[in-house]
mmCIF file of C-alpha atoms in Angstrom:
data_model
loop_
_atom_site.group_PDB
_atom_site.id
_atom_site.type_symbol
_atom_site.label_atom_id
_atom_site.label_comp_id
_atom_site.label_asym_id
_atom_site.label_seq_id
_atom_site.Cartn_x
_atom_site.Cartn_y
_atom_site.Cartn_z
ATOM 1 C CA UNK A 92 5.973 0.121 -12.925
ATOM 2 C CA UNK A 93 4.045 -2.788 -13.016
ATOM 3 C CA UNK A 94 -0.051 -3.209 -12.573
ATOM 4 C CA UNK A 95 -1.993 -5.439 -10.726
ATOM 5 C CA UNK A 96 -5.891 -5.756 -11.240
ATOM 6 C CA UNK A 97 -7.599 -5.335 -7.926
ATOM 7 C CA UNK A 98 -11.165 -7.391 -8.722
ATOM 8 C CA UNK A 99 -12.818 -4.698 -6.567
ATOM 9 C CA UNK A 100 -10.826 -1.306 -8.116
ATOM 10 C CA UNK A 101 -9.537 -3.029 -11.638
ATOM 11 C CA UNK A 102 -6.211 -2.166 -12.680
ATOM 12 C CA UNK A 103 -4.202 -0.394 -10.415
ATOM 13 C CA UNK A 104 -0.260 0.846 -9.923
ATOM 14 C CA UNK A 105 1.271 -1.278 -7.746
ATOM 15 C CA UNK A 106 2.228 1.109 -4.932
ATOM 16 C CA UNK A 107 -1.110 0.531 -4.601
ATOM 17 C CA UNK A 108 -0.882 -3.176 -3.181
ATOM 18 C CA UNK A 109 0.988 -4.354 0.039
ATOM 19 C CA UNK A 110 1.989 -8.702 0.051
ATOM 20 C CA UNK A 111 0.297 -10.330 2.518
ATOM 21 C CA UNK A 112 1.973 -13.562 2.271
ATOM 22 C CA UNK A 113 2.087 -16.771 0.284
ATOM 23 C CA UNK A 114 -0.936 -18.310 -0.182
ATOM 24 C CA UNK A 115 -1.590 -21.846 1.567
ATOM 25 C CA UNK A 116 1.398 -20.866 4.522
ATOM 26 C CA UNK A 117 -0.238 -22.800 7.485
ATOM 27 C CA UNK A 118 0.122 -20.358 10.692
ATOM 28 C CA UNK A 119 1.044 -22.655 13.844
ATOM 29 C CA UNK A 120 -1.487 -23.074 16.205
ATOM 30 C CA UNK A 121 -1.468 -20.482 18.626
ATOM 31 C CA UNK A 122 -3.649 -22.830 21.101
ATOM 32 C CA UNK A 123 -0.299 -24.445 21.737
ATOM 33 C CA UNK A 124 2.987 -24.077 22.855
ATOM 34 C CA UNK A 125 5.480 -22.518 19.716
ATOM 35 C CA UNK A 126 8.846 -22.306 19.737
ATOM 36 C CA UNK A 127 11.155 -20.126 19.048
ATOM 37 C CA UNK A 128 12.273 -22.206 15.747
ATOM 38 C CA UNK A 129 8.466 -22.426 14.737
ATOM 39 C CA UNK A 130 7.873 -19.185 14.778
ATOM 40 C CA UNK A 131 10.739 -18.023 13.128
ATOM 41 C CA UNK A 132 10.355 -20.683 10.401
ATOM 42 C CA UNK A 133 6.751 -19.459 9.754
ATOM 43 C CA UNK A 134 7.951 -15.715 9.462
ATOM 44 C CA UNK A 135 11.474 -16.045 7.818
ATOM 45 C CA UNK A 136 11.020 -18.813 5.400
ATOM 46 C CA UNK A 137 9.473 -17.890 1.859
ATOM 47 C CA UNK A 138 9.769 -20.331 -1.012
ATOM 48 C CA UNK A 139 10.224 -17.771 -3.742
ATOM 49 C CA UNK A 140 9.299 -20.024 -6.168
ATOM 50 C CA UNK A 141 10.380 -19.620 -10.113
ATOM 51 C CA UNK A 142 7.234 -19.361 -12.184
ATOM 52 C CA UNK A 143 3.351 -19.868 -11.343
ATOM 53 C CA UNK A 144 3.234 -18.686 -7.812
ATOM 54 C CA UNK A 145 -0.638 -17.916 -5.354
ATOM 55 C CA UNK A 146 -0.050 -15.156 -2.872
ATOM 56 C CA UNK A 147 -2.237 -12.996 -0.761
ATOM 57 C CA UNK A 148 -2.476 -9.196 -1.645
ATOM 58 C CA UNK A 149 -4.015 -6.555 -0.309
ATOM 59 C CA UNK A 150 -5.199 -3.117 -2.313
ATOM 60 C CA UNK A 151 -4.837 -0.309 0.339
ATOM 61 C CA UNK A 152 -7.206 2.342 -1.509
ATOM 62 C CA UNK A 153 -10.284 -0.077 -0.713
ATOM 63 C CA UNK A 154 -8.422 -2.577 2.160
ATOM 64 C CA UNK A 155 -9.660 -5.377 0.395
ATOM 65 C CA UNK A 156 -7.783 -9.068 0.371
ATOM 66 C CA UNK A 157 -7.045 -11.034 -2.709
ATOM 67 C CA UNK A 158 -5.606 -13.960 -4.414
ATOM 68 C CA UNK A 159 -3.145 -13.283 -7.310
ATOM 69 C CA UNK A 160 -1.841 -16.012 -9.202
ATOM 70 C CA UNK A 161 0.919 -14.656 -11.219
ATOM 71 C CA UNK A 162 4.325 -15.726 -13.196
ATOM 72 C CA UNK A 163 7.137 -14.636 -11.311
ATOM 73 C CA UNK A 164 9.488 -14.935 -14.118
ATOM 74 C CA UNK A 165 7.424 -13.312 -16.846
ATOM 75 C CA UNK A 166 5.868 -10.473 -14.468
ATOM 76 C CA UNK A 167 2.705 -11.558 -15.641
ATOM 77 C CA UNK A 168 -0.608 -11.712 -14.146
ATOM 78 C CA UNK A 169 -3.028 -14.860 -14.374
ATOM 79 C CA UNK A 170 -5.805 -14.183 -12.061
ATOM 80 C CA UNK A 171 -7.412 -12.818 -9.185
ATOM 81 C CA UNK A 172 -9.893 -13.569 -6.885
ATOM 82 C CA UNK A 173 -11.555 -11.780 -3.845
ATOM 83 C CA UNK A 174 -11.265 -12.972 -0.582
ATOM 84 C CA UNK A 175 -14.445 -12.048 1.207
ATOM 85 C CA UNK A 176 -18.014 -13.238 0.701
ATOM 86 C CA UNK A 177 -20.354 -10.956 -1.030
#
């Protein structure tokens, strides 16, 4: 099982964590009119990219938000860093 380091909880399991998303994934603008084929796009299409990836995680024992940079090919983690203000 692999371990992710929550920087409020430190290292944790991850059954632990739930994947928010891909970090920098603009949301459409709900203001407006979306399609079908916009929304779709926005929920359906990941780009699962090979190596250094930035995704949004959250740690369900304290419900806090995160970025993790990882390697997806090596498994390994490079950093973290909250998402709220302090």
């Amino acid at each position: 099982m692999q371990r992710f380091p929550c920087p409020f909880c430190g290292l944790r399991p991850e059954t632990e964590f739930y994947f928010a998303g891909e970090a920098g994934k603009t949301r459409p603008d709900t203001t407006q009119a979306v399609s079908d084929e916009d929304w779709a796009r926005y929920l359906y299409n990941q780009r699962n990219e090979k190596g250094a990836v930035r995704e949004v995680w959250m740690h369900l024992t304290c419900q806090e938000l995160f970025l993790l940079e990882r390697d997806s090919i090596a498994m390994t983690v490079k950093g973290e860093t909250p998402l709220r203000k302090n």
